[in-house]
Amino acid sequence: MKKTVILMVAVIMLTSIMVSTVTAETNVTVTVQGEIVDFPDARPFIDTNNRTLVPIRFISEALGARVIWDGDHQQVTITYENKVVKLVINKKEISINNQTQDMDTQAILKDSRTYVPVRFVSEAMGASVEWDNTNSIVSITLERDIVDLEGMTNEEIIQQLQEYPCIENYFTNRIENNEWMVDRYGEDKVKEFVETGKNYMETFYNVDYRTYNKAEYAQELKWFFLESSYWIGDDGIERDNEDHINYWADMITKKQIAIHTEFITDETCIYTNGDTMIRGRMNYIIESCNDMEWLKNYTRYGNVELGKKYTCVVDVEIANLARKPKEKWETAERLICDEHFITPIKEVK
């Protein structure tokens, strides 16, 4: 899901590879974890520097990366685990955690699409890249270990959550921890904020088409949103919040979706960077869906296999509602704005 004020682009993680024997007209195939990536409307290509460039909109689908486009500065920012990668259009530089490195090519705009050099971006994310010159195939491999959470107590999981770095706000460049939040709002209020984030995740992503009541489910979700704002999903489609809720509720029946989720967090996992962030570990399983391709495009949580357990660390962003709006439905004091992936989605033993 995406925040309304930021263009979140779904992407696949790509790379740039030296391929001296390939021409710009060559049809390039990209695979991630051995699976061929479908590029329905914008294809990867070889640039004049013999590097493979790919459309950036597919990166987060494969990695769970967060991508921000800054149109004013023509800059792409990719956040993945504890790495922040930045590229500026038409500049032969890449910044990795504020360390600048030279490239022999650059990100570009082509037909109103942003393309990035595959090898530089992929390797910055910790992926390995191979080039099959005979068949013109780029193979990207990510370390996606199966996570063993058996035997871990909630206290140990909370301690693990606290070890991940906080997300810096692009505009405010400030971080305040949970102690600052308690001093400002009080312990009871901070607990309410954490419960808002937890309840949202366990409401939106806990549903079974065989037993749910659509009207009641949609009404529960409305409490977390402001009616007059909108949401951009991982499918790239902007919907106002009521349409967003009703569309998802309709698809639960149509696509026969059953998903069960636990969001582990507590009040020590709250911080602010200008917005309020609730960090938690999301453990979930998709038991049923008759159209996994649709689910994968609608939400990154859907890029998994049926019947298997998965986990990831997510920051749920909630924003303060400064004054009570005159809306048709009741809203929370703090409203859900976004979900930020801190780690990739991994299978659980």
XYZ file of C-alpha atoms in Angstrom:
349
model
C 0.000 0.000 0.000
C 1.163 3.502 -0.616
C 1.018 6.890 0.966
C -0.947 9.480 -0.955
C 1.735 12.161 -0.936
C 4.477 9.877 -2.173
C 4.612 8.070 -5.465
C 5.259 4.498 -4.425
C 6.334 2.573 -7.382
C 6.138 -1.181 -7.458
C 9.392 -2.513 -8.922
C 11.306 -5.631 -9.580
C 14.904 -5.103 -8.659
C 17.066 -4.843 -11.563
C 20.505 -4.454 -12.692
C 22.945 -3.326 -15.232
C 25.265 -5.663 -16.981
C 28.171 -5.331 -19.351
C 27.181 -7.145 -22.526
C 29.520 -6.052 -25.287
C 28.116 -8.448 -27.890
C 24.482 -7.369 -27.505
C 22.792 -4.573 -29.418
C 20.064 -2.215 -28.236
C 17.523 -4.127 -30.363
C 18.124 -7.393 -28.511
C 15.121 -8.774 -26.641
C 16.313 -9.098 -23.054
C 14.738 -11.557 -20.624
C 14.944 -10.878 -16.882
C 14.540 -13.577 -14.253
C 14.310 -13.152 -10.482
C 14.847 -16.242 -8.338
C 14.659 -18.273 -11.549
C 11.233 -16.973 -12.602
C 10.775 -14.922 -15.761
C 9.562 -11.389 -15.127
C 6.627 -10.182 -17.195
C 7.011 -6.649 -18.590
C 3.558 -5.940 -20.062
C 4.059 -2.383 -21.284
C 7.720 -1.362 -20.882
C 10.592 -3.653 -21.836
C 14.191 -3.795 -20.571
C 16.792 -2.801 -23.140
C 20.534 -2.414 -23.729
C 21.674 1.210 -23.700
C 24.530 2.806 -25.658
C 26.918 1.925 -22.821
C 26.123 -1.784 -23.246
C 24.262 -1.862 -19.957
C 20.854 -3.403 -19.323
C 18.230 -0.915 -18.130
C 14.861 -1.922 -16.753
C 11.650 -0.075 -15.818
C 11.772 0.655 -12.105
C 8.093 -0.011 -11.429
C 8.717 -3.747 -10.957
C 11.397 -3.588 -8.215
C 9.311 -3.806 -5.065
C 7.288 -6.792 -6.306
C 10.414 -8.945 -6.245
C 12.212 -7.417 -3.263
C 9.767 -5.655 -1.020
C 11.801 -2.508 -1.683
C 10.315 0.943 -1.207
C 10.712 3.344 -4.126
C 10.156 7.096 -4.037
C 10.183 9.371 -7.078
C 11.150 12.997 -6.465
C 10.019 14.784 -9.611
C 11.402 18.157 -8.546
C 14.957 16.795 -8.295
C 14.556 13.957 -10.852
C 15.723 11.500 -8.198
C 14.831 7.878 -7.433
C 15.269 6.653 -3.843
C 15.127 2.908 -3.150
C 14.985 1.675 0.444
C 15.696 -2.002 1.092
C 16.355 -3.409 4.569
C 19.120 -1.166 5.973
C 20.200 0.282 2.619
C 19.157 3.510 0.931
C 20.068 3.785 -2.755
C 19.662 7.009 -4.727
C 20.004 7.732 -8.437
C 19.493 11.005 -10.280
C 18.238 10.906 -13.860
C 21.051 11.340 -16.432
C 23.802 11.316 -13.776
C 26.474 8.607 -13.716
C 26.457 8.323 -9.939
C 24.778 6.037 -7.436
C 24.547 6.779 -3.709
C 24.471 3.825 -1.299
C 23.901 4.849 2.324
C 25.250 8.324 1.491
C 28.411 6.897 -0.109
C 28.640 8.000 -3.749
C 30.038 5.684 -6.422
C 30.595 6.284 -10.122
C 28.725 4.302 -12.780
C 29.471 3.982 -16.487
C 25.823 4.596 -17.371
C 22.824 6.374 -15.852
C 19.145 6.120 -14.991
C 16.980 7.688 -17.678
C 13.448 8.743 -18.539
C 12.097 7.111 -21.687
C 8.519 7.410 -22.915
C 7.572 8.870 -19.503
C 8.995 5.793 -17.737
C 11.956 5.652 -15.355
C 14.626 3.085 -16.208
C 17.509 2.099 -13.942
C 20.766 0.218 -14.632
C 20.300 -3.314 -13.419
C 23.629 -4.442 -12.087
C 24.391 -1.318 -10.078
C 20.988 -1.249 -8.384
C 20.767 -5.000 -7.796
C 24.224 -5.321 -6.321
C 23.569 -2.302 -4.111
C 20.625 -4.284 -2.725
C 22.825 -7.315 -2.081
C 21.624 -9.364 -5.057
C 23.848 -11.325 -7.426
C 23.512 -10.876 -11.179
C 24.484 -13.136 -14.068
C 24.336 -12.530 -17.822
C 23.634 -15.312 -20.318
C 25.039 -13.837 -23.521
C 23.826 -16.666 -25.734
C 20.176 -16.296 -24.738
C 20.239 -12.620 -23.614
C 19.008 -13.431 -20.107
C 19.648 -11.387 -16.970
C 19.396 -13.604 -13.877
C 18.946 -11.889 -10.510
C 19.280 -13.909 -7.325
C 18.342 -12.571 -3.904
C 19.193 -14.111 -0.583
C 15.767 -15.168 0.647
C 16.492 -17.538 3.442
C 13.764 -19.518 5.115
C 13.354 -17.978 8.562
C 13.174 -20.207 11.623
C 10.945 -18.459 14.166
C 10.109 -21.590 16.123
C 10.980 -21.271 19.781
C 11.244 -17.478 19.668
C 9.193 -15.718 22.306
C 7.369 -12.483 21.572
C 9.913 -10.713 23.789
C 12.762 -12.005 21.607
C 10.919 -10.933 18.461
C 10.383 -7.445 19.907
C 14.095 -7.203 20.720
C 14.888 -8.210 17.150
C 12.534 -5.533 15.799
C 14.379 -2.853 17.751
C 17.658 -3.704 15.999
C 16.482 -2.549 12.557
C 17.254 1.090 11.677
C 14.436 3.636 11.643
C 13.196 5.179 8.404
C 14.352 8.760 7.990
C 11.712 11.143 6.710
C 12.725 12.600 3.347
C 11.449 16.028 4.386
C 12.116 16.295 8.149
C 15.341 14.237 8.467
C 14.616 13.562 12.143
C 14.064 10.532 14.343
C 12.559 10.423 17.845
C 12.246 7.174 19.803
C 9.435 5.706 21.890
C 10.622 7.481 25.055
C 10.178 10.834 23.315
C 6.700 9.727 22.229
C 5.753 8.788 25.807
C 7.065 12.106 27.160
C 5.012 14.021 24.605
C 1.754 12.057 24.527
C 1.751 9.949 27.680
C 1.972 6.175 28.020
C -1.757 5.525 27.552
C -1.874 7.505 24.302
C 1.195 5.743 22.930
C -0.458 2.390 23.668
C -3.505 3.571 21.718
C -1.321 4.503 18.740
C 0.345 1.076 18.773
C -3.034 -0.653 19.035
C -4.262 1.353 16.045
C -1.406 0.037 13.897
C -1.745 -3.526 15.161
C -5.528 -3.624 14.827
C -5.356 -2.251 11.295
C -2.929 -4.958 10.119
C -4.892 -7.718 11.831
C -8.200 -6.420 10.443
C -7.239 -5.750 6.836
C -5.186 -8.951 6.469
C -7.341 -11.323 8.530
C -10.307 -12.359 6.440
C -11.901 -15.520 5.050
C -14.315 -15.352 2.112
C -16.249 -18.336 3.497
C -17.168 -16.683 6.786
C -16.836 -12.895 6.521
C -19.679 -10.392 6.322
C -18.736 -7.873 3.644
C -20.706 -4.937 5.076
C -19.380 -5.444 8.608
C -15.813 -5.967 7.379
C -15.879 -2.787 5.264
C -17.312 -0.819 8.176
C -14.502 -2.007 10.455
C -11.890 -0.899 7.922
C -13.445 2.545 7.472
C -12.514 3.450 11.044
C -8.818 3.438 10.110
C -9.101 5.876 7.202
C -10.141 9.440 6.448
C -12.973 9.489 3.926
C -11.747 12.518 1.986
C -8.298 11.074 1.184
C -7.207 8.346 -1.221
C -4.910 5.327 -1.446
C -2.560 4.075 -4.149
C -2.225 0.305 -4.127
C 0.656 -1.861 -5.280
C -1.248 -2.216 -8.549
C -0.552 1.500 -9.133
C -4.238 2.443 -9.216
C -5.400 5.425 -7.165
C -8.731 4.980 -5.392
C -10.434 7.097 -2.785
C -10.529 5.304 0.543
C -14.134 4.130 0.311
C -13.522 2.680 -3.158
C -10.275 1.135 -1.910
C -12.061 -0.607 0.962
C -15.039 -1.755 -1.116
C -12.833 -3.000 -3.962
C -10.799 -5.163 -1.579
C -13.955 -6.412 0.149
C -15.470 -7.352 -3.236
C -12.314 -9.178 -4.340
C -12.279 -11.287 -1.177
C -15.424 -13.011 -2.427
C -14.605 -12.939 -6.141
C -11.059 -14.264 -5.699
C -11.998 -16.584 -2.787
C -9.362 -15.092 -0.497
C -8.569 -16.485 2.940
C -5.600 -14.883 4.708
C -4.647 -15.116 8.369
C -2.229 -12.667 9.994
C -0.537 -11.978 13.322
C 1.178 -8.592 13.815
C 3.639 -8.720 16.718
C 4.560 -5.353 18.243
C 4.413 -3.345 21.463
C 4.808 0.253 22.652
C 8.631 0.011 22.568
C 8.409 -0.329 18.776
C 6.907 3.107 18.119
C 8.963 6.037 16.831
C 8.442 9.239 14.885
C 10.222 10.793 11.928
C 7.612 13.512 11.598
C 4.991 10.809 11.106
C 4.264 8.078 13.642
C 5.672 4.630 12.827
C 4.547 1.367 14.422
C 7.062 -1.399 13.752
C 5.975 -5.017 13.884
C 6.635 -8.488 12.561
C 3.868 -9.679 10.270
C 3.430 -13.463 10.216
C 0.824 -14.630 7.735
C -0.458 -17.423 5.546
C -2.666 -17.218 2.458
C -4.807 -20.331 2.640
C -6.995 -19.653 -0.380
C -7.050 -17.516 -3.536
C -8.202 -18.510 -7.014
C -6.142 -15.810 -8.766
C -2.675 -15.438 -7.258
C -1.494 -13.349 -10.212
C -4.093 -10.696 -9.368
C -3.218 -10.839 -5.660
C 0.496 -10.453 -6.408
C -0.203 -7.310 -8.416
C -2.622 -5.870 -5.852
C -0.392 -6.336 -2.805
C 3.210 -7.391 -2.267
C 1.998 -9.770 0.433
C 0.469 -11.812 -2.391
C 3.814 -12.636 -4.035
C 3.983 -15.972 -2.185
C 2.750 -19.565 -2.437
C -0.568 -20.788 -1.088
C -0.557 -22.649 2.193
C 2.930 -21.610 3.332
C 3.801 -19.373 6.266
C 5.625 -16.104 5.592
C 7.070 -13.294 7.663
C 8.346 -9.755 7.183
C 9.018 -6.652 9.256
C 6.753 -3.706 8.453
C 6.474 -0.121 9.669
C 2.830 0.975 9.725
C 2.647 4.739 9.273
C -0.136 6.643 10.987
C -0.726 10.384 10.735
C -2.290 12.701 13.281
C -5.810 13.930 12.627
C -5.396 17.565 13.674
C -9.094 18.334 13.986
C -12.254 16.293 13.876
C -13.533 16.405 10.288
C -17.193 16.551 9.394
C -17.228 13.164 7.759
C -19.877 10.549 7.140
C -18.061 7.931 9.139
C -16.208 7.856 12.434
C -12.419 7.904 12.117
C -9.512 7.097 14.391
C -7.577 9.866 16.106
C -4.610 8.704 14.073
C -5.147 7.495 10.532
C -3.431 4.808 8.503
C -1.263 6.319 5.760
C 1.104 3.614 4.582
C 2.934 0.346 5.141
C 6.721 0.323 4.717
C 8.613 -2.945 4.242
C 11.714 -3.106 6.454
C 12.669 -6.647 5.413
C 11.737 -8.778 2.402
C 8.978 -11.343 2.734
C 10.489 -14.707 3.656
C 9.125 -18.192 4.149
C 8.896 -19.496 7.717
C 9.843 -23.017 8.729
